[in-house]
CSV table of C-alpha atoms in Angstrom, one decimal:
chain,number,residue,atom,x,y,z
A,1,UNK,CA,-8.0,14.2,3.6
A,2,UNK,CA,-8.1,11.9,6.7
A,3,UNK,CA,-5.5,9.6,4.4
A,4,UNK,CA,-3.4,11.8,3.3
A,5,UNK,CA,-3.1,13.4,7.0
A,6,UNK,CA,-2.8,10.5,8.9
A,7,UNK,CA,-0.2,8.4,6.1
A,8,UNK,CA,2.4,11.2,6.2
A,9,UNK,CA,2.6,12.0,2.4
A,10,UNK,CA,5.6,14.3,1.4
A,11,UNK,CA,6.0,16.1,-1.6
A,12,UNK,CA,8.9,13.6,-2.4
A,13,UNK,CA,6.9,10.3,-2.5
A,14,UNK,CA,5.8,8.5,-5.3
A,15,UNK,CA,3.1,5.2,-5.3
A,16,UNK,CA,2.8,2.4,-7.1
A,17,UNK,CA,-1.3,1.2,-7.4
A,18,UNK,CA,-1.6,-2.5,-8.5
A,19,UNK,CA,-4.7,-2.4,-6.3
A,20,UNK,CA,-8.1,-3.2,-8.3
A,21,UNK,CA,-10.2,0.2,-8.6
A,22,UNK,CA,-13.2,-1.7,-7.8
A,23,UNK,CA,-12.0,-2.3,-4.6
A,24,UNK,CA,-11.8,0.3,-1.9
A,25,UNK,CA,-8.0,0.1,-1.0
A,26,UNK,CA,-7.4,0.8,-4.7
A,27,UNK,CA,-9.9,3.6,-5.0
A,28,UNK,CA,-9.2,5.9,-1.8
A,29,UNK,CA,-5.2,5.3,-2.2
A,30,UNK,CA,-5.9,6.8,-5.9
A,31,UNK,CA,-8.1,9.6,-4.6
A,32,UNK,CA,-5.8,10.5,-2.1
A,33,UNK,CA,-2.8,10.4,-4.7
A,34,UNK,CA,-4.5,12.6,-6.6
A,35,UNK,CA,-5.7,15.2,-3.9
A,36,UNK,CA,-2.3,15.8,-2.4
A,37,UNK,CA,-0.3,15.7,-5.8
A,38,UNK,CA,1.6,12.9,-5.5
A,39,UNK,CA,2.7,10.6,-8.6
A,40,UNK,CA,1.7,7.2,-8.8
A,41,UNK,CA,2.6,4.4,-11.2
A,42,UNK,CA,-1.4,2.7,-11.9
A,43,UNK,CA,-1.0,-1.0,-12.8
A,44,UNK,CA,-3.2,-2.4,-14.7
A,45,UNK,CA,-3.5,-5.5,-12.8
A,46,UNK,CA,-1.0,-7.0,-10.4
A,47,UNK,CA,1.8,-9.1,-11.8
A,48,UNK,CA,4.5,-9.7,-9.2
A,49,UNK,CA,7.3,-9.2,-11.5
A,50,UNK,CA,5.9,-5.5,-13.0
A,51,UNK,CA,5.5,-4.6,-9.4
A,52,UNK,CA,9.1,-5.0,-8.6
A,53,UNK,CA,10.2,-3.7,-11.6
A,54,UNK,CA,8.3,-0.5,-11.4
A,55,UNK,CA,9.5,0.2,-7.8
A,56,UNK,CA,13.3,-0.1,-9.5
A,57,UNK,CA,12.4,1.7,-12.4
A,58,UNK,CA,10.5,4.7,-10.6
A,59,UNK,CA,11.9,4.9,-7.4
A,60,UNK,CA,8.5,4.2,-6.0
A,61,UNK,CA,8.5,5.1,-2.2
A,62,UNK,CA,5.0,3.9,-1.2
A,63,UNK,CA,3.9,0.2,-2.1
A,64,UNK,CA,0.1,-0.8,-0.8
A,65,UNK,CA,-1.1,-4.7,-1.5
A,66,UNK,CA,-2.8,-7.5,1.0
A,67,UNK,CA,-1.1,-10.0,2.3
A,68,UNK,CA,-0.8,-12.8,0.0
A,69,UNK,CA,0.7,-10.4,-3.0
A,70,UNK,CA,3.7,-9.3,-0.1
A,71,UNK,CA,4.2,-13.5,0.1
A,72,UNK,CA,4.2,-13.9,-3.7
A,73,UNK,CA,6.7,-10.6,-4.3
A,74,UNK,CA,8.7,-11.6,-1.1
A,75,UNK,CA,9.4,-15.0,-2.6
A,76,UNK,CA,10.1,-13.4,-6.5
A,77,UNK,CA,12.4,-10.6,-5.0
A,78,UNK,CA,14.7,-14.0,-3.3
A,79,UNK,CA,14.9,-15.1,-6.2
A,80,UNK,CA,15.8,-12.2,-8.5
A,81,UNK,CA,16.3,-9.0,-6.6
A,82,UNK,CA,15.4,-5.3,-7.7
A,83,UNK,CA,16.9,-2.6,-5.9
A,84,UNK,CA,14.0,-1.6,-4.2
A,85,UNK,CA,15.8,0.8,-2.0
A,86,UNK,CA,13.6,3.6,-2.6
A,87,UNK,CA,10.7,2.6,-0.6
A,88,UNK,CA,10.0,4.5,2.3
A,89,UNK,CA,7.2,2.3,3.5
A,90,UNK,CA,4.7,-0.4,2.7
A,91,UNK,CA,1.2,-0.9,3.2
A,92,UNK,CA,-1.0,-3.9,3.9
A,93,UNK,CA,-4.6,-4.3,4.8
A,94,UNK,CA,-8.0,-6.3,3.6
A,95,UNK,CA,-7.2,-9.6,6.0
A,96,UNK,CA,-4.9,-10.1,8.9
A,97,UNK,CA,-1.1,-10.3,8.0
A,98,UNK,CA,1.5,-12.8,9.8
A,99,UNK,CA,3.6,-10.9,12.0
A,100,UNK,CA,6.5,-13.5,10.4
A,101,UNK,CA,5.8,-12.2,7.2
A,102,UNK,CA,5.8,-8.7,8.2
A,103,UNK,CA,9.1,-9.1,9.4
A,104,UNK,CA,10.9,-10.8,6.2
A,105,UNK,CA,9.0,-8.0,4.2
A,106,UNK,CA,10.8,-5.5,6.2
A,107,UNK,CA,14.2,-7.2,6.0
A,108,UNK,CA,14.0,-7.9,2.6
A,109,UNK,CA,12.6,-4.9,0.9
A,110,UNK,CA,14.3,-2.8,3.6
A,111,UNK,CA,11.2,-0.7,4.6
A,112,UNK,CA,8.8,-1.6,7.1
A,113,UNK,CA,5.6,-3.3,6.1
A,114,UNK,CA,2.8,-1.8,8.5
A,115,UNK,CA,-0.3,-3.4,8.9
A,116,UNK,CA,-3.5,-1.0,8.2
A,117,UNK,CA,-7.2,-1.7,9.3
A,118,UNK,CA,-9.8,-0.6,6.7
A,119,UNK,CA,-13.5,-0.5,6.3
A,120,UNK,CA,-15.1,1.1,2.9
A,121,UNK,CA,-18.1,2.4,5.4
A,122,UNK,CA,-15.7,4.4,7.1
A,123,UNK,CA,-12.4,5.1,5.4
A,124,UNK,CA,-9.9,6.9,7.1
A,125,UNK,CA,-10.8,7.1,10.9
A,126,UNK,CA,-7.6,4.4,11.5
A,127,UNK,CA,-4.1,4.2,10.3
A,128,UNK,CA,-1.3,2.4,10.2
A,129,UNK,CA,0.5,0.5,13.2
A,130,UNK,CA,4.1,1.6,14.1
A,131,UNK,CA,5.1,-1.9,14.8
A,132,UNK,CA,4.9,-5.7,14.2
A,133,UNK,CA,1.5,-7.3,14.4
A,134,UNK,CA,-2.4,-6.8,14.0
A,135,UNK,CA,-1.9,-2.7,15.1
A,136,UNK,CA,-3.5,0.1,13.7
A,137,UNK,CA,-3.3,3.8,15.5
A,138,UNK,CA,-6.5,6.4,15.9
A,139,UNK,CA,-6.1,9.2,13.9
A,140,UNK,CA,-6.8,12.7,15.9
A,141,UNK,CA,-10.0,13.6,16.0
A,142,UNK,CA,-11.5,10.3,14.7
A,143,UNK,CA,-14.5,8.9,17.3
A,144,UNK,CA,-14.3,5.6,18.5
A,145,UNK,CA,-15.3,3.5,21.0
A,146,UNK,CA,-15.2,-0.6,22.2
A,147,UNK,CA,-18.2,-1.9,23.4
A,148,UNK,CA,-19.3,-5.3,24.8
A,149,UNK,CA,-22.5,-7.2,24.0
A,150,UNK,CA,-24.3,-5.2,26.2
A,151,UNK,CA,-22.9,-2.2,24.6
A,152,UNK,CA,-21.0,-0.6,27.4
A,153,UNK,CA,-17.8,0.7,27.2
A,154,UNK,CA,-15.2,-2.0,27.8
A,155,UNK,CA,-12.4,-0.9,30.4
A,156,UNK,CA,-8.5,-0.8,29.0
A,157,UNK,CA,-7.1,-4.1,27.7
A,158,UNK,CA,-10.2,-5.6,27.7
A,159,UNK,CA,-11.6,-6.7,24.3
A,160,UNK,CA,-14.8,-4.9,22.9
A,161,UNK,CA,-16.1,-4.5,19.0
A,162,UNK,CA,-15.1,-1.2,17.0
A,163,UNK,CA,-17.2,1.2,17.0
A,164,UNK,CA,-16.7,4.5,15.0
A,165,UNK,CA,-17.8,8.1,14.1
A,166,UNK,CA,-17.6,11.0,11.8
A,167,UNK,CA,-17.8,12.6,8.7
A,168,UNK,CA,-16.5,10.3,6.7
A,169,UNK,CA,-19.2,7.5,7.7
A,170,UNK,CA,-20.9,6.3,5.1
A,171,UNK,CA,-25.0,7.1,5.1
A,172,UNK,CA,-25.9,3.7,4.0
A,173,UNK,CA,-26.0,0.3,1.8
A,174,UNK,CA,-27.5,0.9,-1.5
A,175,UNK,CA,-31.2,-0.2,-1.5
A,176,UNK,CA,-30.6,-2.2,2.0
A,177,UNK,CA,-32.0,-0.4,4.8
A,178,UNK,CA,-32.2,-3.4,6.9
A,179,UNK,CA,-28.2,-4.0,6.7
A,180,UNK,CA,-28.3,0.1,7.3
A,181,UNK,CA,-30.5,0.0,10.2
A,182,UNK,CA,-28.0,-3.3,11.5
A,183,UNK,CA,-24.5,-1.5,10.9
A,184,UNK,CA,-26.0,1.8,11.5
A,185,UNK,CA,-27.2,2.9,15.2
A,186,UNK,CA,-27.3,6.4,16.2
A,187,UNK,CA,-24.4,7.5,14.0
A,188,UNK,CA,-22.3,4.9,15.1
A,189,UNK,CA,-20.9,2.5,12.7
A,190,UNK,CA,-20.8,-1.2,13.9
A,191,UNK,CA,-17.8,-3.0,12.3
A,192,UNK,CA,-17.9,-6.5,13.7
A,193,UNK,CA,-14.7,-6.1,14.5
A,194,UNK,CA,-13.4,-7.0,17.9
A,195,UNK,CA,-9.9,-5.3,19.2
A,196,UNK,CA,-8.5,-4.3,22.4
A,197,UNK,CA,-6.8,-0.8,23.5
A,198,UNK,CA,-2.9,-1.0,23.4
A,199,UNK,CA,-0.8,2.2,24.4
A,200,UNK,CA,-1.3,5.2,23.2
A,201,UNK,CA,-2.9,5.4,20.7
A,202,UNK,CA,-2.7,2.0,19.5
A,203,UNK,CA,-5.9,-0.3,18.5
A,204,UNK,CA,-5.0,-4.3,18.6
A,205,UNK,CA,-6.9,-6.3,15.9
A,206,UNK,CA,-8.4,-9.5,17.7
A,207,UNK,CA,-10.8,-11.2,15.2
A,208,UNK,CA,-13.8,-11.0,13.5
A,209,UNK,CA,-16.7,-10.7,16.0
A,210,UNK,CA,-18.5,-13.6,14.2
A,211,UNK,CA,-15.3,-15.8,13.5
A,212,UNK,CA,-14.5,-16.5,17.6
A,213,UNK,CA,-14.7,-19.4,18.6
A,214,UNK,CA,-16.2,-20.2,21.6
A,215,UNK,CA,-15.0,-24.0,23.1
A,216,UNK,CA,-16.7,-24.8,26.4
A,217,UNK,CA,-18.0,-21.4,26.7
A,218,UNK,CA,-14.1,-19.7,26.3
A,219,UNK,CA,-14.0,-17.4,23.4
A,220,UNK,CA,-10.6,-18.4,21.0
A,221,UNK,CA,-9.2,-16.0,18.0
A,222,UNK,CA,-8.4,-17.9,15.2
A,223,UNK,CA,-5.7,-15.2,14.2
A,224,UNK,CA,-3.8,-15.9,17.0
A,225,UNK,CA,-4.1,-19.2,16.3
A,226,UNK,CA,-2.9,-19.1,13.0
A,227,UNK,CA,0.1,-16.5,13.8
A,228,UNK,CA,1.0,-19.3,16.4
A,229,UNK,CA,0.9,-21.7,14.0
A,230,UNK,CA,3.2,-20.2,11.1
A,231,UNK,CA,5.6,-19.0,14.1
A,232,UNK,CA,6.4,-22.6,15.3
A,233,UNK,CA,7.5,-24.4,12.5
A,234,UNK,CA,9.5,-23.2,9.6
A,235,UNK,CA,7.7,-25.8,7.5
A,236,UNK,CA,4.3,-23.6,7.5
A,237,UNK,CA,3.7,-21.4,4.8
A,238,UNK,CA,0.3,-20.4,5.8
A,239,UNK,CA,-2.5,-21.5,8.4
A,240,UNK,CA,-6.5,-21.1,8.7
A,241,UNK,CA,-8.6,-22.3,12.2
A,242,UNK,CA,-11.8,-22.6,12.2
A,243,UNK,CA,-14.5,-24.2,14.7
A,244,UNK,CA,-15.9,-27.3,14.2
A,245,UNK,CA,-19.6,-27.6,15.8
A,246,UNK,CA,-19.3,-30.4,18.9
A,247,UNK,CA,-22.2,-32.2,21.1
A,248,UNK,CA,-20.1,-31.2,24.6
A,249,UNK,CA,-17.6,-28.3,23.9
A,250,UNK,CA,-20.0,-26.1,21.6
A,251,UNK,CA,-17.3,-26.0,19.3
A,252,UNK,CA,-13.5,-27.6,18.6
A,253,UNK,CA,-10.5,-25.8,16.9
A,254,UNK,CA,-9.7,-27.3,13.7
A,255,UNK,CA,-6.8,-26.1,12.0
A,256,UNK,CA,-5.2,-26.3,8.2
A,257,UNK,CA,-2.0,-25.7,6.8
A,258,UNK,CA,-0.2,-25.2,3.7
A,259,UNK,CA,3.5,-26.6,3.8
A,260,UNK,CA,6.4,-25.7,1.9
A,261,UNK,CA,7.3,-27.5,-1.2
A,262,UNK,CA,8.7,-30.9,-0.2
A,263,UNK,CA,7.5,-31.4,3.1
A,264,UNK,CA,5.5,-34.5,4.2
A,265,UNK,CA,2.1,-35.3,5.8
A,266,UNK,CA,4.0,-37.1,9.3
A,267,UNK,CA,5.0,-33.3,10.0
A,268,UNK,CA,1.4,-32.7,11.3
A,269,UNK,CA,2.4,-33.9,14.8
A,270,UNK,CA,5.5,-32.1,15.5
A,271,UNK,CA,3.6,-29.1,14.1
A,272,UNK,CA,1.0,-29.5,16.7
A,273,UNK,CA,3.6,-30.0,19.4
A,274,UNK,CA,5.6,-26.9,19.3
A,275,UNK,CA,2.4,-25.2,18.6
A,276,UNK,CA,1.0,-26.2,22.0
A,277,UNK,CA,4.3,-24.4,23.8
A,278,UNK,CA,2.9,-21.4,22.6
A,279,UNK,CA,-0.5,-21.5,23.2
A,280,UNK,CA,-3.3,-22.4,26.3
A,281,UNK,CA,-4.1,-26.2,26.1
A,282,UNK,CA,-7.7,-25.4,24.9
A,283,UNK,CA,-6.7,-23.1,22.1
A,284,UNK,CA,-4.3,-26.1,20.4
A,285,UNK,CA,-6.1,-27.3,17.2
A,286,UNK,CA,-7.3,-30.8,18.0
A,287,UNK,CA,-6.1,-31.4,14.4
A,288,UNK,CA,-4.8,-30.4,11.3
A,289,UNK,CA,-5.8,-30.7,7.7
A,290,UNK,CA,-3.0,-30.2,5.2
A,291,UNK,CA,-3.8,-28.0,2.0
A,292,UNK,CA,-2.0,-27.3,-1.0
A,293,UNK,CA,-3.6,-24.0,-1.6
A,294,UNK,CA,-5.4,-21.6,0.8
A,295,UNK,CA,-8.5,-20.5,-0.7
């Protein structure tokens, strides 16, 4: 109900689900099909060139996937185009999405990908961003709050970890009441997620609470790492940063990259160069490590 409410269903809209059913994004978007009466087009498993074509074929209006499927069927629809002007909107979630890709989604399928923050413990308390980047919006009536370590309330702007309440909050892990009694605290669900308050009522995405890096006692988010590194060269496809353990700093930023098809190794440094024009001097990877698939 949350879903459905907070997505703006109409009686006019029509899905496509190439999402895996053993996976929550796959299951609550065909629950919520289902509840509200609206048709769907269940794919058995996704193949980037059946996606495409069912959108043409059915007039789909409502496409949900994770990021790396909106690469693969951004690439397929350059290179043989569907009319996919149907689609009213399209939905991402499960892992952070480049804000470049967001935007070549949008121009190419003419709809607007949005970015949407998930969590099976407590489906439907979020939804999606009205804009470009790591943004989700707090659905009315949905509790939530942003705590630092010390679990007070952190003030506007500042970053503090999601917390949320409600209904729809999960009562525990299945035979686990440790990870329960972790996750779990007075009704309150801990995501481990770390975000700050934007306007309105807009929720930024920051990083993984246990993915920061922290160099010389500064905390670093490897997602804005990695958006800064696809952003400054047209030659990166994709980008991970992690932290590398150090004697002095605590821990160094270590980047990797896959590069499109045909680019050489010698790239690295003018990669790192624009790189550091975008970001502080200590959040510029001290290197990068060149990969021809991202895991």
């Amino acid at each position: 109900h949350m879903m459905i409410e907070g997505w703006g269903f109409s009686d006019d809209d029509v899905m496509t689900l190439a999402m895996p059913m053993a996976h929550m994004s796959g299951l609550v978007c065909f629950l919520a099909c289902i509840h509200f009466g609206i048709p769907f087009v269940l794919l058995e498993t996704f193949d980037i060139d059946t996606v495409l074509d069912t959108i043409e074929r059915h007039r789909c209006t409502w496409h949900g996937g994770f990021p790396s499927q909106y690469a693969a069927l951004l690439e397929r629809q350059r290179i043989r185009p569907r009319n996919l002007s149907s689609l009213r909107a399209c939905i991402t979630g499960a892992d952070a999405c480049p804000i470049e890709l967001q935007k070549q989604v949008t121009a190419a399928f003419g709809a607007p990908l949005y970015n949407l923050w998930g969590a099976t413990e407590v489906v439907g308390s979020l939804t999606y961003g009205l804009q470009p980047g790591p943004v989700v919006r707090i659905l009315k009536g949905a509790r939530v709050r942003l705590i630092n370590d010390d679990g007070s309330e952190v003030r506007d702007g500042e970053v503090g970890e999601l917390l949320i309440r409600g209904e729809n909050v999960f009562d525990g892990y299945w035979n686990d009441p440790e990870a329960t009694a972790k996750s779990l605290r007075a009704g309150w669900y801990h995501t481990g997620d770390l975000m700050r308050r934007g306007e309105g009522d807009e929720l930024w995405f920051v990083s993984r609470k246990k993915d920061i890096i922290i160099r010389g006692g500064t905390n670093i988010s490897p997602v804005e790492v990695e958006e800064a590194l696809v952003a400054c060269h047209p030659a990166v496809e994709q980008a991970a940063v992690v932290g590398v353990p150090d004697i002095v700093l605590g821990q160094r930023v270590y980047g990797f990259v896959k590069l499109m098809p045909g680019t050489g190794d010698m790239i690295v440094s003018e990669i790192l160069g624009r790189v550091a024009t975008r970001l502080a001097a200590y959040k510029v990877p001290e290197d990068l490590g060149i990969l021809e698939e991202m895991p």
